[in-house]
Structure formats: C-alpha cells, structure tokens
Short mmCIF file of C-alpha atoms in Angstrom, two decimals:
data_model
loop_
_atom_site.label_atom_id
_atom_site.label_comp_id
_atom_site.label_asym_id
_atom_site.label_seq_id
_atom_site.Cartn_x
_atom_site.Cartn_y
_atom_site.Cartn_z
CA UNK A 1 -0.02 -0.03 -0.04
CA UNK A 2 2.76 2.40 0.96
CA UNK A 3 4.71 1.51 -2.10
CA UNK A 4 1.49 1.88 -4.23
CA UNK A 5 0.86 5.28 -2.93
CA UNK A 6 4.42 6.20 -3.33
CA UNK A 7 4.15 5.19 -6.74
CA UNK A 8 0.94 6.88 -7.26
CA UNK A 9 2.20 10.26 -6.48
CA UNK A 10 5.01 10.32 -8.97
CA UNK A 11 2.52 9.03 -11.47
CA UNK A 12 0.39 11.68 -10.90
CA UNK A 13 3.51 14.07 -11.21
CA UNK A 14 4.22 12.49 -14.64
CA UNK A 15 0.65 12.78 -15.61
CA UNK A 16 0.61 16.50 -14.63
CA UNK A 17 3.89 16.82 -16.56
CA UNK A 18 2.58 14.86 -19.50
CA UNK A 19 -0.57 16.87 -19.56
CA UNK A 20 1.43 19.99 -19.33
CA UNK A 21 3.57 18.98 -22.29
CA UNK A 22 0.59 17.82 -24.21
CA UNK A 23 -1.12 21.24 -23.69
CA UNK A 24 1.99 23.15 -24.45
CA UNK A 25 2.35 21.31 -27.81
CA UNK A 26 -1.16 22.17 -28.61
CA UNK A 27 -0.75 25.76 -27.87
CA UNK A 28 2.26 25.78 -30.12
CA UNK A 29 -0.01 25.56 -33.09
CA UNK A 30 -1.42 29.01 -32.15
CA UNK A 31 1.85 30.61 -31.39
CA UNK A 32 3.81 31.54 -34.49
CA UNK A 33 7.64 31.56 -33.77
CA UNK A 34 9.71 34.21 -35.39
CA UNK A 35 11.97 31.67 -37.04
CA UNK A 36 9.79 30.09 -39.85
CA UNK A 37 8.86 26.63 -40.10
CA UNK A 38 10.24 26.17 -43.52
CA UNK A 39 13.58 27.11 -42.55
CA UNK A 40 13.70 24.95 -39.58
CA UNK A 41 12.22 22.02 -41.56
CA UNK A 42 15.16 22.45 -44.24
CA UNK A 43 17.89 22.41 -41.67
CA UNK A 44 16.45 19.38 -39.72
CA UNK A 45 15.96 17.54 -43.04
CA UNK A 46 19.74 18.16 -43.56
CA UNK A 47 20.65 16.64 -40.24
CA UNK A 48 18.60 13.60 -40.61
CA UNK A 49 15.65 14.43 -38.41
CA UNK A 50 12.65 12.92 -39.80
CA UNK A 51 9.23 13.66 -38.28
CA UNK A 52 5.97 14.51 -40.02
CA UNK A 53 4.64 15.98 -36.72
CA UNK A 54 4.45 20.03 -37.28
CA UNK A 55 4.29 20.49 -33.40
CA UNK A 56 7.84 19.03 -33.19
CA UNK A 57 9.25 21.32 -35.77
CA UNK A 58 7.55 24.22 -33.93
CA UNK A 59 9.23 22.88 -30.78
CA UNK A 60 12.61 23.15 -32.28
CA UNK A 61 11.88 26.45 -33.71
CA UNK A 62 10.83 27.83 -30.22
CA UNK A 63 13.90 26.38 -28.65
CA UNK A 64 16.15 28.03 -31.10
CA UNK A 65 14.29 31.23 -30.62
CA UNK A 66 14.89 31.08 -26.93
CA UNK A 67 18.36 30.29 -27.35
CA UNK A 68 19.12 33.37 -29.49
CA UNK A 69 17.08 35.30 -27.36
CA UNK A 70 19.17 34.37 -24.28
CA UNK A 71 22.40 35.06 -26.08
CA UNK A 72 21.13 38.38 -27.41
CA UNK A 73 19.87 39.54 -23.95
CA UNK A 74 23.31 38.79 -22.48
CA UNK A 75 25.07 40.79 -25.29
CA UNK A 76 22.61 43.46 -24.71
CA UNK A 77 23.54 43.66 -20.84
CA UNK A 78 27.26 43.64 -21.88
CA UNK A 79 26.35 46.61 -24.06
CA UNK A 80 24.48 48.66 -21.40
CA UNK A 81 27.27 47.67 -18.88
CA UNK A 82 29.88 49.35 -21.23
CA UNK A 83 27.80 52.24 -21.78
CA UNK A 84 27.10 53.00 -18.16
CA UNK A 85 30.89 52.61 -17.53
CA UNK A 86 31.72 55.56 -19.74
CA UNK A 87 30.87 58.64 -17.90
CA UNK A 88 33.06 61.25 -19.49
CA UNK A 89 30.75 63.48 -21.57
CA UNK A 90 27.23 63.78 -20.71
CA UNK A 91 26.46 64.65 -24.42
CA UNK A 92 28.29 61.45 -25.47
CA UNK A 93 26.50 59.17 -23.15
CA UNK A 94 23.14 60.44 -24.22
CA UNK A 95 24.07 59.89 -27.67
CA UNK A 96 25.07 56.43 -27.10
CA UNK A 97 22.05 55.63 -24.93
CA UNK A 98 19.71 56.00 -28.04
CA UNK A 99 21.81 53.38 -30.13
CA UNK A 100 22.33 50.06 -29.05
CA UNK A 101 24.35 48.18 -31.29
CA UNK A 102 25.10 44.66 -31.50
CA UNK A 103 28.92 44.39 -31.84
CA UNK A 104 31.25 41.39 -32.06
CA UNK A 105 32.85 42.22 -28.76
CA UNK A 106 29.68 41.88 -26.76
CA UNK A 107 28.53 38.85 -28.79
CA UNK A 108 31.74 36.80 -28.42
CA UNK A 109 31.59 37.60 -24.59
CA UNK A 110 27.94 36.40 -24.36
CA UNK A 111 28.39 33.28 -26.57
CA UNK A 112 31.40 32.28 -24.51
CA UNK A 113 29.23 31.30 -21.47
CA UNK A 114 27.14 29.05 -23.83
CA UNK A 115 30.54 27.19 -24.93
CA UNK A 116 30.66 28.93 -28.33
CA UNK A 117 33.96 30.38 -28.95
CA UNK A 118 33.89 33.11 -31.20
CA UNK A 119 37.12 35.11 -31.99
CA UNK A 120 37.06 38.00 -34.55
CA UNK A 121 39.88 40.01 -35.96
CA UNK A 122 40.40 43.34 -34.30
CA UNK A 123 41.23 45.03 -37.59
CA UNK A 124 42.44 44.19 -41.14
CA UNK A 125 45.55 46.20 -41.90
CA UNK A 126 44.33 47.20 -45.42
CA UNK A 127 44.19 50.82 -45.04
CA UNK A 128 46.10 53.52 -43.28
CA UNK A 129 43.31 54.01 -40.78
CA UNK A 130 42.69 50.27 -39.76
CA UNK A 131 42.55 49.66 -36.25
CA UNK A 132 42.35 53.32 -35.10
CA UNK A 133 38.92 53.72 -34.07
CA UNK A 134 37.03 50.32 -34.67
CA UNK A 135 33.78 51.34 -33.13
CA UNK A 136 33.11 54.55 -35.05
CA UNK A 137 34.19 52.67 -38.40
CA UNK A 138 31.88 49.86 -38.32
CA UNK A 139 28.79 52.17 -37.62
CA UNK B 1 45.93 62.97 -39.08
CA UNK B 2 44.19 65.93 -40.75
CA UNK B 3 40.60 66.00 -41.49
CA UNK B 4 41.38 65.86 -45.18
CA UNK B 5 43.22 62.46 -44.84
CA UNK B 6 40.49 61.14 -42.63
CA UNK B 7 37.86 61.58 -45.29
CA UNK B 8 39.86 60.21 -47.95
CA UNK B 9 40.50 57.17 -45.95
CA UNK B 10 36.74 56.84 -44.89
CA UNK B 11 35.86 56.98 -48.62
CA UNK B 12 38.35 54.51 -49.34
CA UNK B 13 37.23 52.44 -46.83
CA UNK B 14 33.44 52.48 -47.98
CA UNK B 15 34.56 51.80 -51.48
CA UNK B 16 36.40 48.73 -50.27
CA UNK B 17 33.39 47.57 -48.44
CA UNK B 18 31.19 48.06 -51.63
CA UNK B 19 33.64 45.94 -53.46
CA UNK B 20 33.58 43.36 -50.76
CA UNK B 21 30.02 43.28 -50.60
CA UNK B 22 29.61 43.01 -54.23
CA UNK B 23 32.16 39.99 -54.18
CA UNK B 24 29.99 38.55 -51.61
CA UNK B 25 26.65 38.85 -53.40
CA UNK B 26 28.41 37.27 -56.55
CA UNK B 27 29.74 34.18 -54.39
CA UNK B 28 26.70 32.11 -54.25
CA UNK B 29 27.03 29.39 -51.92
CA UNK B 30 24.77 26.22 -51.76
CA UNK B 31 22.96 27.70 -48.63
CA UNK B 32 22.81 31.39 -49.37
CA UNK B 33 18.97 31.61 -49.24
CA UNK B 34 18.50 29.79 -46.13
CA UNK B 35 21.22 31.66 -44.46
CA UNK B 36 19.74 35.00 -45.49
CA UNK B 37 16.58 33.90 -44.01
CA UNK B 38 18.11 32.88 -40.83
CA UNK B 39 19.69 36.30 -40.64
CA UNK B 40 16.44 38.23 -41.04
CA UNK B 41 14.76 36.01 -38.30
CA UNK B 42 17.61 36.48 -35.94
CA UNK B 43 17.41 40.29 -36.70
CA UNK B 44 13.88 40.23 -35.78
CA UNK B 45 14.46 38.32 -32.64
CA UNK B 46 17.42 40.68 -31.47
CA UNK B 47 14.93 44.02 -32.61
CA UNK B 48 12.25 42.78 -30.26
CA UNK B 49 14.81 42.78 -27.39
CA UNK B 50 15.86 46.37 -27.84
CA UNK B 51 18.76 46.39 -30.24
CA UNK B 52 18.44 49.24 -32.67
CA UNK B 53 21.26 48.28 -35.10
CA UNK B 54 23.83 45.39 -35.74
CA UNK B 55 27.27 45.19 -36.96
CA UNK B 56 27.12 43.02 -40.14
CA UNK B 57 29.62 40.34 -38.90
CA UNK B 58 27.86 39.99 -35.49
CA UNK B 59 24.34 39.31 -37.27
CA UNK B 60 26.15 36.85 -39.52
CA UNK B 61 27.67 35.15 -36.62
CA UNK B 62 24.61 35.03 -34.56
CA UNK B 63 22.49 33.69 -37.52
CA UNK B 64 25.28 31.11 -38.18
CA UNK B 65 25.13 30.10 -34.45
CA UNK B 66 21.38 29.83 -34.61
CA UNK B 67 21.57 27.66 -37.78
CA UNK B 68 24.10 25.34 -36.13
CA UNK B 69 21.85 25.12 -32.99
CA UNK B 70 19.25 23.73 -35.09
CA UNK B 71 21.26 21.34 -37.04
CA UNK B 72 22.78 20.00 -33.55
CA UNK B 73 19.35 19.63 -32.22
CA UNK B 74 18.21 17.76 -35.11
CA UNK B 75 21.40 15.49 -35.13
CA UNK B 76 21.02 14.74 -31.28
CA UNK B 77 17.34 13.89 -31.51
CA UNK B 78 17.95 11.54 -34.32
CA UNK B 79 20.81 9.85 -32.43
CA UNK B 80 18.57 9.36 -29.44
CA UNK B 81 15.70 7.93 -31.77
CA UNK B 82 18.24 5.42 -33.36
CA UNK B 83 19.63 4.42 -29.86
CA UNK B 84 16.00 3.60 -29.09
CA UNK B 85 15.89 1.44 -32.16
CA UNK B 86 13.68 3.87 -34.12
CA UNK B 87 14.14 5.93 -37.03
CA UNK B 88 11.58 8.55 -36.62
CA UNK B 89 12.17 11.07 -33.83
CA UNK B 90 9.43 11.84 -31.28
CA UNK B 91 9.16 14.58 -28.65
CA UNK B 92 11.18 12.79 -26.23
CA UNK B 93 14.07 12.51 -28.48
CA UNK B 94 13.67 16.40 -29.04
CA UNK B 95 13.59 17.04 -25.26
CA UNK B 96 16.68 14.75 -24.52
CA UNK B 97 18.43 16.70 -27.42
CA UNK B 98 17.53 20.00 -25.56
CA UNK B 99 19.00 18.73 -22.41
CA UNK B 100 22.01 17.60 -24.12
CA UNK B 101 22.52 21.11 -25.66
CA UNK B 102 21.29 22.84 -22.52
CA UNK B 103 23.75 21.08 -20.31
CA UNK B 104 26.46 23.57 -20.88
CA UNK B 105 24.36 26.53 -19.33
CA UNK B 106 22.50 24.37 -17.07
CA UNK B 107 18.93 23.86 -16.14
CA UNK B 108 16.93 23.10 -13.18
CA UNK B 109 16.94 19.50 -12.63
CA UNK B 110 19.84 18.53 -14.65
CA UNK B 111 21.54 16.70 -11.80
CA UNK B 112 18.52 14.48 -11.29
CA UNK B 113 19.30 11.33 -13.19
CA UNK B 114 15.82 9.72 -13.06
CA UNK B 115 13.69 12.76 -13.82
CA UNK B 116 10.83 12.42 -16.11
CA UNK B 117 11.48 13.87 -19.53
CA UNK B 118 8.14 15.38 -19.74
CA UNK B 119 8.70 17.41 -16.68
CA UNK B 120 12.23 18.43 -17.72
CA UNK B 121 13.74 21.82 -16.95
CA UNK B 122 14.11 22.67 -20.32
CA UNK B 123 10.43 22.22 -21.37
CA UNK B 124 9.54 24.43 -18.45
CA UNK B 125 11.88 27.08 -19.38
CA UNK B 126 10.58 26.96 -23.02
CA UNK B 127 7.13 27.14 -21.62
CA UNK B 128 7.91 30.09 -19.56
CA UNK B 129 9.60 31.77 -22.35
CA UNK B 130 6.69 31.28 -24.79
CA UNK B 131 4.32 32.83 -22.15
CA UNK B 132 6.36 35.99 -21.57
CA UNK B 133 7.62 36.66 -25.09
CA UNK B 134 5.79 38.65 -27.55
CA UNK B 135 4.80 36.75 -30.77
CA UNK B 136 6.61 38.22 -33.77
CA UNK B 137 5.81 36.25 -36.90
CA UNK B 138 8.35 36.21 -39.39
CA UNK B 139 8.49 39.14 -41.91
CA UNK B 140 8.20 37.46 -45.13
CA UNK B 141 6.07 34.65 -46.64
CA UNK B 142 8.34 31.71 -47.67
CA UNK B 143 7.82 28.98 -49.93
CA UNK B 144 8.70 25.36 -49.17
CA UNK B 145 12.34 25.09 -50.08
CA UNK B 146 14.48 23.88 -51.42
CA UNK B 147 12.10 23.47 -54.30
CA UNK B 148 12.27 19.97 -55.98
CA UNK B 149 12.10 19.91 -59.74
CA UNK B 150 9.89 17.36 -61.27
CA UNK B 151 11.86 15.23 -63.75
CA UNK B 152 10.32 13.59 -66.67
CA UNK B 153 12.15 10.09 -66.55
CA UNK B 154 12.59 8.30 -69.56
CA UNK B 155 10.17 5.30 -69.89
CA UNK B 156 11.44 1.93 -69.53
CA UNK B 157 10.86 -1.01 -71.82
CA UNK B 158 8.18 -2.47 -69.69
CA UNK B 159 6.52 1.06 -69.22
CA UNK B 160 6.56 1.53 -73.06
CA UNK B 161 5.48 -1.99 -73.58
CA UNK B 162 8.38 -2.79 -75.93
CA UNK B 163 10.53 -5.68 -76.12
CA UNK B 164 14.12 -5.06 -75.64
CA UNK B 165 16.04 -5.83 -78.90
CA UNK B 166 18.58 -8.30 -77.32
CA UNK B 167 18.02 -11.06 -74.49
CA UNK B 168 20.66 -9.58 -72.31
CA UNK B 169 18.70 -6.22 -71.75
CA UNK B 170 16.19 -6.55 -68.99
CA UNK B 171 12.88 -4.91 -69.48
CA UNK B 172 13.02 -2.54 -66.57
CA UNK B 173 15.88 -0.55 -68.19
CA UNK B 174 15.03 2.55 -69.90
CA UNK B 175 14.21 2.57 -73.56
CA UNK B 176 16.93 3.05 -76.21
CA UNK B 177 16.34 6.40 -78.01
CA UNK B 178 14.87 6.76 -81.27
CA UNK B 179 17.41 5.56 -84.14
CA UNK B 180 16.54 9.00 -85.85
CA UNK B 181 18.55 10.84 -83.34
CA UNK B 182 21.72 9.19 -83.79
CA UNK B 183 21.83 7.75 -87.43
CA UNK B 184 24.02 10.16 -89.97
CA UNK B 185 22.08 11.53 -92.83
CA UNK B 186 24.04 10.81 -96.06
CA UNK B 187 21.56 13.22 -98.27
CA UNK B 188 21.54 16.92 -98.15
CA UNK B 189 23.75 19.75 -99.03
CA UNK B 190 24.64 20.87 -95.57
CA UNK B 191 25.94 17.53 -94.79
CA UNK B 192 28.15 17.23 -98.16
CA UNK B 193 29.79 20.66 -97.14
CA UNK B 194 30.47 19.50 -93.61
CA UNK B 195 32.12 16.29 -95.00
CA UNK B 196 34.14 18.34 -97.39
CA UNK B 197 35.25 20.36 -94.33
CA UNK B 198 35.99 17.09 -92.52
CA UNK B 199 37.93 15.73 -95.33
CA UNK B 200 40.06 18.75 -95.67
CA UNK B 201 40.76 18.88 -92.10
CA UNK B 202 42.03 15.32 -92.49
CA UNK B 203 43.95 16.00 -95.44
CA UNK B 204 45.69 18.99 -93.73
CA UNK B 205 46.31 16.45 -90.70
CA UNK B 206 47.87 13.89 -92.95
CA UNK B 207 49.99 16.46 -94.47
CA UNK B 208 51.17 17.65 -91.06
CA UNK B 209 52.11 14.10 -90.22
CA UNK B 210 53.76 13.36 -93.46
CA UNK B 211 55.81 16.45 -93.12
CA UNK B 212 56.70 15.81 -89.83
CA UNK B 213 58.23 12.31 -90.44
CA UNK B 214 60.80 13.44 -93.13
CA UNK B 215 61.86 16.12 -90.59
CA UNK B 216 62.58 13.37 -88.04
CA UNK B 217 64.38 11.40 -90.59
CA UNK B 218 66.38 14.36 -91.60
CA UNK B 219 67.48 14.85 -88.02
CA UNK B 220 68.38 11.26 -87.57
CA UNK B 221 70.50 11.29 -90.77
CA UNK B 222 72.24 14.42 -89.91
CA UNK B 223 73.24 12.91 -86.64
CA UNK B 224 74.52 9.80 -88.25
CA UNK B 225 76.41 11.37 -91.09
CA UNK B 226 77.73 14.69 -89.85
CA UNK B 227 77.68 17.33 -92.37
CA UNK B 228 76.59 14.96 -95.12
CA UNK B 229 72.97 15.77 -95.38
CA UNK B 230 71.26 13.12 -97.23
CA UNK B 231 67.75 14.03 -96.70
CA UNK B 232 64.79 11.59 -97.89
CA UNK B 233 61.94 13.67 -98.71
CA UNK B 234 60.44 11.20 -101.22
CA UNK B 235 57.58 10.45 -98.95
CA UNK B 236 56.03 13.88 -99.47
CA UNK B 237 54.22 14.55 -102.53
CA UNK B 238 55.07 17.62 -104.21
CA UNK B 239 51.59 19.08 -104.35
CA UNK B 240 50.84 18.24 -100.78
CA UNK B 241 54.03 19.96 -99.85
CA UNK B 242 53.26 22.90 -101.63
CA UNK B 243 49.88 23.00 -100.09
CA UNK B 244 51.35 22.68 -96.69
CA UNK B 245 53.86 25.30 -97.54
CA UNK B 246 51.31 27.61 -98.55
CA UNK B 247 49.31 27.17 -95.41
CA UNK B 248 52.21 27.22 -92.83
CA UNK B 249 55.69 27.98 -93.57
CA UNK B 250 56.87 26.03 -90.68
CA UNK B 251 55.40 22.93 -92.25
CA UNK B 252 57.41 23.46 -95.35
CA UNK B 253 59.66 20.79 -96.52
CA UNK B 254 63.34 21.40 -95.42
CA UNK B 255 65.72 22.68 -97.96
CA UNK B 256 68.04 20.23 -99.57
CA UNK B 257 71.77 20.62 -99.34
CA UNK B 258 73.06 22.63 -102.10
CA UNK B 259 69.88 24.18 -102.92
CA UNK B 260 70.41 27.60 -101.32
CA UNK B 261 73.69 29.52 -101.42
CA UNK B 262 74.69 29.87 -98.03
CA UNK B 263 77.81 32.14 -97.03
CA UNK B 264 80.49 30.31 -95.48
CA UNK B 265 81.24 31.97 -92.24
CA UNK B 266 84.73 33.53 -92.26
CA UNK B 267 87.01 32.81 -89.54
CA UNK B 268 88.35 35.87 -87.67
CA UNK B 269 91.98 36.95 -88.79
CA UNK B 270 92.96 36.91 -84.96
CA UNK B 271 92.50 33.13 -84.90
CA UNK B 272 95.18 32.41 -87.42
CA UNK B 273 97.76 34.55 -85.65
CA UNK B 274 97.41 32.98 -82.11
CA UNK B 275 99.74 30.83 -80.44
CA UNK B 276 99.60 27.09 -80.51
CA UNK B 277 98.43 26.95 -76.87
CA UNK B 278 95.55 28.89 -77.92
CA UNK B 279 94.67 26.11 -80.76
CA UNK B 280 95.35 23.16 -78.34
CA UNK B 281 92.85 24.73 -76.11
CA UNK B 282 90.33 25.22 -78.59
CA UNK B 283 90.70 21.55 -79.62
CA UNK B 284 90.34 20.51 -75.92
CA UNK B 285 87.16 22.40 -75.88
CA UNK B 286 85.70 20.78 -79.03
CA UNK B 287 86.56 17.36 -77.87
CA UNK B 288 85.24 18.14 -74.39
CA UNK B 289 81.93 19.19 -76.08
CA UNK B 290 81.88 16.24 -78.29
CA UNK B 291 82.33 13.83 -75.44
CA UNK B 292 79.40 13.11 -73.40
CA UNK B 293 79.55 13.64 -69.60
CA UNK B 294 79.10 10.02 -68.48
CA UNK B 295 81.93 9.25 -71.01
CA UNK B 296 84.08 11.79 -69.41
CA UNK B 297 83.37 10.57 -65.99
CA UNK B 298 83.91 7.10 -66.98
CA UNK B 299 87.30 7.97 -68.35
CA UNK B 300 88.59 10.01 -65.63
CA UNK B 301 90.22 7.25 -63.87
CA UNK B 302 91.61 6.14 -67.21
CA UNK B 303 92.95 9.57 -68.47
CA UNK B 304 96.41 10.25 -67.59
CA UNK B 305 96.10 13.97 -67.25
CA UNK B 306 92.71 14.85 -66.04
CA UNK B 307 93.81 18.09 -64.74
CA UNK B 308 95.22 19.40 -67.76
CA UNK B 309 92.10 19.65 -69.79
CA UNK B 310 90.61 21.53 -66.83
CA UNK B 311 93.23 24.14 -66.90
CA UNK B 312 92.76 24.50 -70.70
CA UNK B 313 89.03 24.87 -69.93
CA UNK B 314 89.72 27.79 -67.72
CA UNK B 315 91.97 29.45 -70.43
CA UNK B 316 89.03 29.09 -72.85
CA UNK B 317 86.75 30.96 -70.66
CA UNK B 318 88.91 33.90 -71.28
CA UNK B 319 89.21 33.58 -75.17
CA UNK B 320 86.40 33.43 -77.48
CA UNK B 321 86.44 30.14 -79.65
CA UNK B 322 84.73 29.69 -82.87
CA UNK B 323 81.08 28.59 -83.01
CA UNK B 324 80.66 25.12 -83.97
CA UNK B 325 77.45 23.43 -84.86
CA UNK B 326 77.13 20.52 -82.46
CA UNK B 327 74.87 17.75 -83.49
CA UNK B 328 73.86 15.79 -80.34
CA UNK B 329 75.49 12.55 -80.51
CA UNK B 330 73.64 10.23 -78.30
CA UNK B 331 75.91 7.39 -78.61
CA UNK B 332 78.10 6.93 -75.77
CA UNK B 333 81.71 5.75 -76.46
CA UNK B 334 84.09 4.73 -74.02
CA UNK B 335 86.91 5.68 -76.58
CA UNK B 336 86.43 9.39 -75.97
CA UNK B 337 89.09 10.64 -73.69
CA UNK B 338 89.21 14.22 -72.67
CA UNK B 339 93.03 14.81 -73.18
CA UNK B 340 93.91 15.16 -76.70
CA UNK B 341 97.69 15.04 -75.86
CA UNK B 342 97.76 11.54 -75.00
CA UNK B 343 99.37 9.39 -77.76
CA UNK B 344 97.03 6.43 -76.87
CA UNK B 345 93.97 8.12 -77.93
CA UNK B 346 93.79 6.69 -81.37
CA UNK B 347 94.87 3.40 -80.29
CA UNK B 348 92.28 3.37 -77.63
CA UNK B 349 89.59 4.44 -79.81
CA UNK B 350 90.35 1.54 -82.07
CA UNK B 351 90.13 -1.03 -79.26
CA UNK B 352 86.49 0.16 -78.39
CA UNK B 353 84.82 -0.93 -81.71
CA UNK B 354 83.12 0.89 -84.42
CA UNK B 355 81.05 3.23 -82.46
CA UNK B 356 83.96 5.74 -82.44
CA UNK B 357 84.48 5.81 -85.94
CA UNK B 358 81.67 8.10 -86.61
CA UNK B 359 82.83 10.15 -83.67
CA UNK B 360 86.32 10.34 -85.08
CA UNK B 361 85.20 11.28 -88.46
CA UNK B 362 83.15 14.10 -87.04
CA UNK B 363 85.94 15.31 -85.03
CA UNK B 364 88.58 15.18 -87.85
CA UNK B 365 85.93 17.10 -90.22
CA UNK B 366 85.47 19.77 -87.42
CA UNK B 367 89.28 19.99 -86.98
CA UNK B 368 89.65 20.46 -90.66
CA UNK B 369 87.20 23.33 -90.44
CA UNK B 370 89.07 24.84 -87.64
CA UNK B 371 92.56 24.51 -88.84
CA UNK B 372 91.74 25.47 -92.47
CA UNK B 373 93.64 28.82 -91.97
CA UNK B 374 96.25 27.47 -89.62
CA UNK B 375 99.94 26.77 -90.56
CA UNK B 376 100.58 24.24 -87.98
CA UNK B 377 98.71 21.10 -88.33
CA UNK B 378 97.53 19.60 -84.96
CA UNK B 379 99.70 16.47 -85.06
CA UNK B 380 102.64 18.66 -84.55
CA UNK B 381 101.26 19.85 -81.00
CA UNK B 382 101.47 16.31 -79.79
CA UNK B 383 104.60 16.02 -77.72
#
C-alpha cells in the first residue's frame, strides 16, 4: 500500500507533466515562432531529423528562438554595462544611450558562456586608418 | 592626421566595403537563401529585445550560431531515436536533445538522473519563454524550399510496352532513344559541305604527319652522317608539300643541301695569328663538347692527365673560340678521352669498336674546318 501510494504520487506528477507537455504542444500551433517553419524543416532535414509532426518542428523553432534570445539578452546587458561605464561626456552618453548596437565584442563575450568560442580579428591592415577607431568605423 | 586625410580614408574604406559586399553577393553558396532567411529572423528577434542596429559580422555570426543550433538539435534527436531502435523522432528525443545542448548552461533538475522527461527543466523554461515573449511572426512569406524540380524520366521498356532488342537487356531498363536521333544522314547539301570540310581537315592533318616524318628522318640522318645531309623527302608529294607550305611556312619541307647558297662563315683573322697553345685549348674544348659527360666521368680514372683539360678549359673561358654546330651525339663511346695530348687516344679508340668511327670522323672534319687557316697542323702539337 505504501509502495503503491508512493508510486501513485510520481505517476500523478508524471501525468501532470505529460498533460502540461501535451497542452504546450497544442498551444504551439497557435503561437507563431519568429523563425519560420520552412527554415527549420530545411535544416532538420539536412541533419537527418525525420518527423511528419508539425508540432515538433515548432518546438525546435521555439527552442532555437529562446536560445538566440538568451544570447542576445546577454549581449545587450554587456552593451549596457559598457555604456554605463563611460561617464566622460554627458552629451556622448546621451547619444550612445539612444543607439544600442550588437557588436562582435559583446556577442563573443555572451557566446563564451554558452560554450561557443567566437574570435574575430581586431582589424584588417588594408588601409592606413585600420585599427585606429574600430567602433566608429563599423557604424 | 588631418581631417582631409581622414575623409579620404573613410571614402576608401567605403569603396572597399562596397567591393567586398559585391564580391560576397556574387559568391553564391549552396545555402545562401536559407542563411539569408536565418539572418532576417535573428535580426527580428534581436530587435524585439531592444537592439537598434547590428554590426554586419555580428549578425552573420549570430545567425550562423542559430543555424548550427538547429542542426545540432536535429542530429542529437536523431541519435537518441536511433539508440531507441527507431528511425523517426518523437518529442522525447527532442527533449533529450535539448537537455544535451542545454547542459552547457545548465537547467533546473539537470542533476536528477531519473527525472521524467516530460517534466524536464528545459521544457519548463521553454514554456515560460513562450508565455512571456511577444509573438513576432516572420516578416516574409516563404515557399517550401528547397524546391524539388519534377523530372520526366525516360520510360522503361516495360512501361513503353516494348520488347528489348536483345535477350541480355532486362525490360526494366530505360528505352533506347529513337534511331533517328543518332543515325547520320547521307543526303543533303549541308551534310556534304560538312563532309568536305572534314575531309580537308583530315588531309591537312595527314600533311602535317607526313611532313613531320621527313623532318625527323632528316634529323636522324644528320646525326649519323655529320655534315653529309642526305635528306629523304620522297615520302612527301610535291603537291601536298606545296599546299602545306602555302598554309604554314613552318611545315614546309626542309631545303636540301646545295639548294640554297649559304655564305661560309669567315674565321676571324685573330685566330690564325694566335699561338699554338690557344689552338690546343680550342681543340680541347671541342673534344670536351663532343664527348658526353658520362663518358668523361668513366674515363677520368683512365685518363692520364685529367687536370690538364681543366686548366685549358679555364683558359678557354677568357678566350672566344669559334662557334661550332654540334649535332647531339647520343651514342656513348668509351673511347672518348678528354685529353687529346695522350698518344694513346687513337689506339684506344680503335680498341673500343665501331662506335667511335663516326665520332672520329666528325672530330676530324670539325678540326679540318678549324685548322683551315692555320699553318701548323694539330699533329705537330702532340708531344
């Protein structure tokens, strides 16, 4: 009896989890992820993933979107932290606050926590002004 | 740096970037379309978070990372499905794949080995994300890609309800094409002119071959007989030769000996006045050039004075001997010794057989040319 009752609770928990999952998958059909289904299907087919169920592709799309959103959020935090550190000119700060730019520096720092090592060249020495003022040049 | 310079460099940079972007556009990879779409989708996601603009390279990188994430997820899910002896993936495979990829960052419940998959931390995170994130549909309408072209396959023998011509051809193979497509038509003006052109080409080719053959023969005979140029041009017809000569002067048959008057090269007066030593050194040069290197090396041990020719060679470098036309003698003769001052040369050459006869003849002829104007014959120089 005790064993049965102890078993029942996890089973209920699993049922709940299963129910939640089923609900979620059903709700996915209403939610349109930003990453289009065709793109996800193309790349899943490239890697051998075979499933006729649309909900699974939506799940993958949503998971990827979440991943990218997490990385971008981290990069945004890095960018804001860098801007708040510059306290030289009030005018400059105001100008920079308006423009939030996704730069390679912030992105590489954010991606490093996710296990992706991105290293990019600081500058290419193909012109006399290379490497002098990288941030303003890229804009 | 002055402002003027800075502007120039900025202009230069912008031009370069334009060129680079043009080059990028021209370089179409296999996945350009999909990558471009990924870039747009990622840009939309970032914009919803608050970014106002992107660096081109940063956007490309993030899109590439997103694409790799999708592919890695698919690969991992497939691997889990195959592990469970299935070929098609289901939701639990995907969840396991998500856990695998999320293990780097970590999720709640990761350490619990026996946790149920449906209640996994990753799923809860995704649910939470879906609930709080705003729904942004993709900006464009997409077709299903890559587009599969419909091919019209050739019908097989069985499909066309034909019997294959031979027994060894099975009926499931595609049909042979219609005989009309590959049979040559003998009638028709166009075909005739084509044939004539083809024939002419063949004739010209034959001429080429036939003219080449006597040229080769000529070279061989010159090699054998020295200055006696006995050319055999009988193979070439006069008419064809003329035609070839008209078309290409390089293919004209060579001129026979005696046909054309060629001026004899006049030896410089300087040569006749020089001392015997110089003549000797010239002779040494000639015999050195006539002999091949392997024969030289073979006879170094046999030669009594190997250092002497080397000294005379050094003298030669200062002087300017006559130009002699050397016909490459491929025949190796052991009888050729570098030092002509050895009395035993002629004897040793006789020992080694007939090969040396032609070489000797050539040498003597060349000597005759050289010593025409000299008073002292070469024999007197031997001591």
